[in-house]
Every structure is written in C-alpha cells, then in structure tokens.
Coordinates of C-alpha atoms and ligand atoms in Angstrom, one line a residue:
M8 CA -75.3 -4.8 41.4
A9 CA -72.3 -4.6 39.1
M10 CA -72.1 -1.3 37.3
Y11 CA -70.3 -0.6 34.1
S12 CA -69.1 2.4 32.1
R13 CA -70.6 2.6 28.7
I14 CA -69.6 4.7 25.7
I15 CA -72.7 6.8 24.8
G16 CA -71.1 9.1 22.3
T17 CA -68.1 9.3 20.0
G18 CA -66.6 12.2 18.1
S19 CA -63.6 13.2 16.1
Y20 CA -61.9 16.0 14.3
L21 CA -59.3 16.2 11.5
P22 CA -57.6 19.4 10.5
E23 CA -58.6 20.8 7.1
K24 CA -55.1 20.6 5.5
I25 CA -54.3 17.3 3.7
L26 CA -50.8 16.3 3.0
T27 CA -50.6 13.6 0.3
N28 CA -47.8 11.2 -0.5
L29 CA -47.3 13.2 -3.7
D30 CA -46.8 16.4 -1.7
L31 CA -44.1 14.6 0.3
E32 CA -42.3 13.6 -2.9
S33 CA -41.5 17.2 -3.3
M34 CA -40.2 17.5 0.3
V35 CA -38.0 14.5 0.8
D36 CA -36.5 11.7 -1.3
T37 CA -39.5 9.4 -1.2
S38 CA -42.3 8.1 -3.4
D39 CA -46.0 7.5 -3.2
E40 CA -45.2 3.9 -4.2
W41 CA -42.8 3.3 -1.3
I42 CA -45.1 4.9 1.3
Q43 CA -48.1 2.9 0.1
T44 CA -46.4 -0.5 -0.1
R45 CA -44.5 -0.2 3.2
T46 CA -47.2 1.5 5.2
G47 CA -50.6 1.6 3.4
I48 CA -50.7 5.4 4.0
K49 CA -52.0 7.6 1.2
Q50 CA -52.5 10.9 3.0
R51 CA -52.5 12.6 6.5
H52 CA -54.0 15.7 7.9
I53 CA -51.9 18.6 9.2
A54 CA -52.9 21.1 11.8
A55 CA -52.9 24.8 11.0
P56 CA -50.1 26.8 12.6
D57 CA -52.4 28.2 15.3
Q58 CA -54.1 24.9 16.1
M59 CA -53.0 23.2 19.3
A60 CA -53.8 19.7 20.6
S61 CA -56.5 21.3 22.8
D62 CA -58.2 22.9 19.8
L63 CA -58.4 19.5 18.0
A64 CA -59.6 18.0 21.2
L65 CA -62.3 20.6 21.6
A66 CA -63.8 20.0 18.2
A67 CA -63.7 16.2 18.7
S68 CA -65.2 16.6 22.3
R69 CA -68.1 18.7 21.1
N70 CA -69.0 16.1 18.5
A71 CA -68.8 13.3 21.2
I72 CA -70.9 15.3 23.7
Q73 CA -73.5 16.1 21.1
A74 CA -73.7 12.4 20.0
A75 CA -74.0 11.4 23.7
G76 CA -77.0 13.8 24.1
I77 CA -75.7 15.5 27.2
Q78 CA -74.4 18.9 28.0
A79 CA -70.7 19.8 28.6
S80 CA -71.7 20.7 32.2
D81 CA -72.7 17.0 32.8
I82 CA -69.0 16.0 32.3
D83 CA -67.3 15.4 35.7
L84 CA -64.0 13.9 34.5
V85 CA -61.7 15.0 31.6
I86 CA -58.8 12.8 30.5
V87 CA -56.7 13.7 27.5
A88 CA -54.2 11.3 26.0
T89 CA -51.5 13.2 24.2
T90 CA -47.8 13.2 23.5
T91 CA -47.9 16.6 21.9
P92 CA -49.5 18.8 24.6
D93 CA -50.1 22.5 24.2
M94 CA -47.4 23.4 26.7
I95 CA -45.3 21.9 29.5
F96 CA -48.1 22.8 31.9
P97 CA -51.0 23.2 32.6
S98 CA -52.2 19.9 31.2
T99 CA -54.0 19.9 27.8
A100 CA -57.0 18.4 29.8
C101 CA -57.2 21.5 31.9
I102 CA -57.0 23.7 28.9
L103 CA -59.7 21.7 27.2
Q104 CA -61.9 21.7 30.3
N105 CA -61.7 25.5 30.3
K106 CA -62.5 25.7 26.6
L107 CA -65.6 23.5 27.2
G108 CA -66.7 25.8 30.0
I109 CA -66.6 23.1 32.6
V110 CA -65.5 23.9 36.1
S111 CA -64.2 21.8 39.0
S112 CA -64.2 18.3 37.5
P113 CA -60.8 16.5 37.7
A114 CA -58.8 17.0 34.5
F115 CA -55.5 15.4 33.6
D116 CA -53.3 14.2 30.8
V117 CA -52.2 10.6 30.2
Q118 CA -48.9 10.1 28.4
A119 CA -48.5 6.6 27.0
V120 CA -47.7 7.7 23.4
C121 CA -49.7 5.6 20.8
S122 CA -51.3 3.6 23.6
G123 CA -52.5 6.8 25.3
F124 CA -56.2 6.5 24.4
I125 CA -56.3 2.9 25.7
Y126 CA -54.6 3.9 28.9
A127 CA -56.9 6.9 29.3
L128 CA -60.1 4.8 28.6
A129 CA -59.0 2.1 31.1
T130 CA -58.4 4.9 33.7
A131 CA -61.7 6.6 33.1
D132 CA -63.5 3.2 33.3
M133 CA -62.1 2.8 36.8
F134 CA -63.5 6.2 37.8
V135 CA -66.9 5.6 36.2
S136 CA -67.6 2.0 37.0
T137 CA -66.8 2.5 40.7
G138 CA -69.0 5.6 40.9
K139 CA -66.3 8.2 41.4
S140 CA -67.5 9.9 38.2
R141 CA -70.8 9.9 36.4
N142 CA -69.9 11.1 32.9
A143 CA -66.3 11.0 31.7
L144 CA -64.8 12.7 28.6
V145 CA -61.9 10.7 27.2
V146 CA -59.9 12.2 24.3
G147 CA -56.9 11.3 22.2
S148 CA -55.5 14.4 20.5
E149 CA -52.2 14.9 18.7
V150 CA -50.2 17.3 16.6
Y151 CA -47.3 15.1 15.6
S152 CA -46.5 17.5 12.7
R153 CA -44.8 19.6 15.4
I154 CA -42.4 16.9 16.6
M155 CA -41.5 15.5 13.1
D156 CA -38.2 16.3 11.4
W157 CA -39.5 17.2 7.9
N158 CA -36.1 16.3 6.4
D159 CA -36.2 12.8 7.8
R160 CA -37.9 10.6 5.2
S161 CA -37.9 7.5 7.6
T162 CA -40.3 9.2 10.0
C163 CA -42.0 12.2 8.4
V164 CA -44.1 10.2 6.0
L165 CA -45.7 8.1 8.8
F166 CA -47.6 10.5 11.1
G167 CA -50.5 12.9 11.0
D168 CA -52.6 15.1 13.2
G169 CA -56.1 14.6 14.6
A170 CA -58.3 14.0 17.6
G171 CA -61.0 11.5 18.7
A172 CA -63.2 11.5 21.8
V173 CA -65.7 9.4 23.7
V174 CA -68.2 10.1 26.5
L175 CA -68.5 7.3 29.1
T176 CA -71.4 7.1 31.5
R177 CA -72.2 4.9 34.4
D178 CA -74.8 2.2 33.6
Q179 CA -76.1 -1.2 34.6
K180 CA -75.8 -2.3 31.0
P181 CA -72.3 -3.2 29.8
G182 CA -70.2 -1.4 28.6
I183 CA -66.5 -1.9 29.0
L184 CA -66.0 -5.5 29.9
S185 CA -62.2 -5.5 30.6
S186 CA -59.1 -3.5 30.2
H187 CA -55.4 -4.6 30.3
L188 CA -52.4 -2.3 30.3
H189 CA -48.7 -3.1 30.0
A190 CA -45.4 -1.3 29.6
D191 CA -41.8 -2.3 29.2
G192 CA -39.5 0.7 29.7
S193 CA -36.4 -1.2 28.7
Y194 CA -37.5 -0.3 25.1
S195 CA -37.5 3.5 25.8
Q196 CA -34.7 4.2 23.4
V197 CA -36.3 2.5 20.4
L198 CA -39.0 5.0 19.9
S199 CA -38.6 8.5 21.4
A200 CA -38.4 12.2 21.1
P201 CA -35.5 12.4 23.5
A202 CA -35.3 16.1 24.3
S203 CA -35.5 17.9 27.6
I204 CA -35.5 21.5 28.7
H205 CA -32.6 22.9 30.8
S206 CA -32.4 26.5 31.8
G207 CA -34.7 27.5 29.0
K208 CA -32.8 25.6 26.3
I209 CA -33.8 22.4 24.5
Q210 CA -31.2 19.6 25.1
G211 CA -31.3 16.5 22.8
T212 CA -33.4 16.0 19.7
P213 CA -37.0 17.2 20.0
F214 CA -38.0 15.1 16.9
I215 CA -39.2 11.5 16.7
T216 CA -36.4 9.0 16.5
M217 CA -37.3 5.4 15.8
E218 CA -35.9 1.9 15.0
G219 CA -38.7 1.1 12.6
G220 CA -38.1 -2.6 12.3
T221 CA -37.9 -3.2 16.0
V222 CA -41.1 -1.3 16.6
F223 CA -42.8 -3.2 13.8
K224 CA -42.0 -6.7 15.2
F225 CA -42.8 -5.7 18.7
A226 CA -46.2 -4.2 17.6
V227 CA -47.3 -7.3 15.8
K228 CA -46.3 -9.5 18.8
V229 CA -48.1 -7.5 21.5
L230 CA -51.2 -6.6 19.5
E231 CA -51.9 -10.3 19.1
E232 CA -51.1 -10.9 22.8
A233 CA -53.3 -8.0 24.0
A234 CA -56.3 -9.2 21.9
L235 CA -55.9 -12.7 23.2
E236 CA -55.6 -11.5 26.8
A237 CA -58.8 -9.5 26.4
L238 CA -60.7 -12.5 24.9
Q239 CA -59.4 -14.9 27.6
A240 CA -60.5 -12.6 30.4
N241 CA -64.0 -12.6 29.0
D242 CA -64.2 -16.3 28.0
L243 CA -64.5 -15.3 24.3
Q244 CA -62.9 -16.7 21.1
P245 CA -61.5 -14.6 18.2
S246 CA -64.7 -15.5 16.3
D247 CA -66.7 -13.6 18.9
I248 CA -65.0 -10.3 17.9
D249 CA -67.3 -8.2 15.8
W250 CA -64.8 -5.4 15.3
L251 CA -61.1 -5.2 15.9
I252 CA -59.8 -1.6 16.2
P253 CA -56.0 -1.6 16.6
H254 CA -53.7 1.3 16.7
Q255 CA -53.3 2.7 13.2
A256 CA -49.5 2.8 12.5
N257 CA -49.0 0.7 9.4
I258 CA -51.5 -1.5 7.4
R259 CA -49.0 -4.3 7.4
I260 CA -49.0 -4.4 11.2
I261 CA -52.8 -4.3 11.2
T262 CA -53.2 -7.1 8.7
S263 CA -50.5 -9.3 10.3
T264 CA -52.2 -9.0 13.7
A265 CA -55.6 -9.8 12.2
K266 CA -54.2 -12.8 10.3
K267 CA -52.4 -14.2 13.4
L268 CA -55.7 -13.9 15.4
G269 CA -57.7 -15.4 12.5
I270 CA -59.9 -12.4 12.3
P271 CA -61.2 -11.7 8.7
E272 CA -60.3 -8.3 7.2
E273 CA -63.9 -7.2 7.0
K274 CA -64.0 -7.1 10.8
V275 CA -61.0 -4.8 11.1
V276 CA -61.4 -1.1 11.2
A277 CA -58.5 0.6 9.3
T278 CA -58.1 4.3 8.8
V279 CA -54.4 4.5 8.4
A280 CA -54.6 5.1 4.6
Q281 CA -56.5 8.4 5.2
H282 CA -55.1 9.5 8.6
G283 CA -51.5 8.1 8.8
N284 CA -50.4 7.4 12.3
T285 CA -52.1 9.8 14.7
S286 CA -50.7 8.2 17.8
A287 CA -53.1 8.5 20.8
A288 CA -55.9 9.8 18.4
S289 CA -55.8 6.8 16.0
V290 CA -58.1 4.4 17.9
P291 CA -60.8 7.0 18.8
L292 CA -60.7 8.4 15.3
A293 CA -61.2 4.9 13.8
L294 CA -63.9 4.1 16.4
D295 CA -65.8 7.2 15.6
Q296 CA -65.7 6.5 11.9
A297 CA -67.1 2.9 12.4
V298 CA -69.8 4.2 14.8
R299 CA -70.9 7.0 12.5
D300 CA -71.0 4.9 9.3
G301 CA -73.1 2.3 11.1
R302 CA -70.6 -0.6 11.1
I303 CA -70.7 -0.9 14.9
Q304 CA -74.1 -2.0 16.2
P305 CA -75.6 -2.6 19.7
D306 CA -74.4 -5.7 21.6
Q307 CA -71.4 -6.2 19.4
N308 CA -68.0 -7.0 20.8
V309 CA -65.4 -4.4 20.0
V310 CA -61.7 -4.9 20.8
L311 CA -59.7 -1.6 21.0
E312 CA -56.0 -2.0 21.3
G313 CA -52.9 0.1 21.2
V314 CA -49.1 -0.1 21.2
G315 CA -46.5 2.7 21.3
G316 CA -43.5 4.4 22.7
G317 CA -42.4 3.2 26.1
F318 CA -43.1 0.6 25.0
T319 CA -46.7 0.6 26.2
W320 CA -49.5 -1.6 25.0
G321 CA -53.0 -2.7 26.1
S322 CA -56.6 -3.4 25.2
V323 CA -60.1 -2.5 26.1
L324 CA -62.9 -4.9 25.3
V325 CA -66.3 -3.2 24.8
R326 CA -69.8 -4.7 24.5
W327 CA -71.4 -2.0 22.4
Ligands
LIG403 O1 -47.0 3.9 16.6 C1 -45.7 3.3 16.6 C2 -44.8 4.1 15.8 N1 -44.1 3.5 14.8 C3 -44.4 2.5 14.0 O2 -45.4 1.9 14.1 C4 -43.5 2.2 12.9 C5 -43.3 0.7 12.8 N2 -42.4 0.4 11.7 C6 -42.8 0.5 10.4 O3 -43.9 0.8 10.1 C7 -41.8 0.1 9.3 O4 -40.7 -0.4 9.9 C8 -41.4 1.4 8.5 C9 -42.5 1.8 7.6 C10 -40.9 2.5 9.4 C11 -40.2 1.0 7.6 O5 -40.6 -0.1 6.7 P1 -39.5 -1.2 6.5 O6 -40.2 -2.2 5.6 O7 -39.1 -1.8 7.8 O8 -38.3 -0.5 5.7 P2 -36.8 -0.3 6.2 O9 -36.8 0.5 7.5 O10 -36.2 -1.7 6.3 O11 -36.2 0.5 5.1 C12 -36.1 0.0 3.8 C13 -35.4 1.0 2.9 C14 -34.2 1.6 3.5 O12 -33.2 1.7 2.4 P3 -32.1 0.6 2.3 O13 -31.3 0.8 3.6 O14 -32.7 -0.7 2.1 O15 -31.3 1.1 1.1 C15 -34.6 3.0 3.8 O16 -33.6 3.9 3.8 O17 -36.3 2.1 2.6 C16 -35.7 3.3 2.8 N3 -36.6 4.3 3.3 C17 -37.4 5.0 2.4 N4 -37.4 5.1 1.1 C18 -38.3 5.9 0.5 C19 -37.0 4.6 4.5 N5 -37.9 5.6 4.5 C20 -38.2 5.8 3.2 C21 -39.1 6.7 2.6 N6 -39.1 6.7 1.2 N7 -40.0 7.5 3.2

C-alpha cells in the first residue's frame, strides 16, 4: 500500500523586535513609500543579539510539536533549512536536536537559501514516505539581520528574521503528493554572500550582494514553472489549487506569479508585508499563519514553492 508523509502540525516564531520602514528611514537613504511600492514590505522582525537560528528554530519547533500532539521524543529525523547557521559546525539541526532533548535521530542542515524549506521538506518526505523515519521535524530558520550590510539600502530593507516548522508523519492518507527540486549554479554570482574563511580571517564580503532585477525576473519565471510542474505531475489544473504559498520576497513577484497562473489573489497566502523576506523561513511561516487562522482546511490542495540563491527553486504539493 502506498504510504505518504503528512503534515500533522505547524509552528512558527518571530523575534519580538519589529523594525518598520520608518525606522529604516533614519538608518539609510530610503522611504516607506519606496519600500512599500517596490516590495510590499511594511515591517520585519529582528532577532535579539543573543538569539541564534537554533533559538528561533526551537520556539517554532515546540509550537509545531505541540500542534502535532506528539512528544519531542517521538521525532526521529531533524532537518533545518538555513543560510544563517549558528556556527560553521556542528549543524544548526544538531544544536536544535540537543535543545529539544532528542538523542540519536539523524539531524542535518539543508542549504538552498530561500528554497531551503522546500528542499528540506522534499528530503524529509523521502525519509518518511519510504519508512526510514516515522516523525520528521522540518524547520526553516533564519537570522538574515546578521548578514545584511545595514548601510546598503538596496538590500537591508528587504530581509527579516524568523522561523517556521512542520512535523511530518507516515500515514496511509495523503499527504505530500509530489515534490520537484531544481538548481542552476551558473547564477551563483547573482545572489550571494561571497565570503570564505582562510586561516581565521574572513575573505570576501560576508554580506548579501544581489542583482535585484535579475533575481526578480528569474523568480517570476520559475515560480510559475514550478507550480505548473507540480500541477501536471498530479493531473491538476490551476483552478484545483486551494492555496498557493510561494516564497515571500516581494509582493510584486507573488502577484505576478499568481496572475500568470490565473490564481485569484484570495487563494494566495502573503506575509511579506509583515515579515519581509525571511528566506528559508518564509514558506513555513506563511503556512503556519494560514493553518492557524483556519484558511487551510482538510482535503485542500496546497502548493508550496520556493526560489533563491544558487539559483535553486522547487515545489511541494500537499493534500491537506
Ligand atoms: O529571495 C530572493 C532574494 N531577493 C529577491 O527576491 C529580490 C528580487 N528583486 C526585487 O525584489 C527588486 O528588484 C528590488 C526590490 C530589489 C528592487 O526593485 P526594482 O524595482 O528592481 O528597483 P531598481 O533596483 O531598479 O532600483 C530603482 C531605483 C534605483 O535608483 P536609480 O538608479 O533608478 O536612480 C536604486 O538606487 O531605486 C533605488 N533604490 C532605492 N531607493 C530608495 C534601491 N534601493 C532603494 C531603497 N530606497 N531602499
């Protein structure tokens, strides 16, 4: 009998501190009007100096585990998607596993930048649906405030911190119906934090650098393609999508994608105004919001999709 992995709990966490566009006006040469018209962002959350990606992940994970109605000890796989890990090693997933008091489950990080959660969810699905794992914890957690140049107005207004998590369990009932992942490393210079460590010293710039226009065009193109690929694999039409939850980078990217797919605005979950771009955390944060406010209901088709540095992109189609 075919077995599926099913999301049985979602959770999220946003740091207390809110940085508004007005706050940014006093930091760089920008305006609330420019940020809102070009990106749709009104505010973003910023982690406290002592909060690391694993701390945000821990709070989101506890919410998801509670919603799933299981114990942390029932988790037998931990995957964290992050571009802003606590340290070079061990992985943030291992640090999170320890903070949750779990021992001996596999734990590892996935690095696919803003597509990280989609990559992590697709990976966990393969462990769970094949019976390798029973209950997987999949988290997207980011502290982009640490890798932003706060003097660079072209990037520092765009990102925020946060974490989202889901618990997947093995079930006869679907579940994740499909996942599709892609990458094209020839775009690696277009969006990067191109630093490395040599003999204890940072070489290159450790801040986000980006060709915004190129990223914008690519994102709109592949978010449409990824959604169509997911629909085709399941013999579904755009009208069969109950909820589209794309990566939250820019409201203009989100609305262009929905328009190209012919999906009405009411079926698109958008959190970018409140959260900014939280990279690997953006999709699970938006998912948790739509689950908790009752928008997502049983048996609905939910398309999750991401795009980000690499470039990487992909989709997961979920029957809720
Ligand atoms: O998760 C993936 C990560 N990245 C993205 O998703 C970003 C994708 N790209 C975008 O969202 C958009 O390209 C941006 C929001 C980054 C930029 O919007 P745009 O409409 O493509 O603007 P632009 O880059 O063409 O810049 C227009 C102008 C420039 O001035 P000039 O050269 O026309 O005089 C910029 O210098 O806006 C200026 N500008 C700003 N002005 C005020 C750039 N940043 C700012 C700012 N405030 N924060």
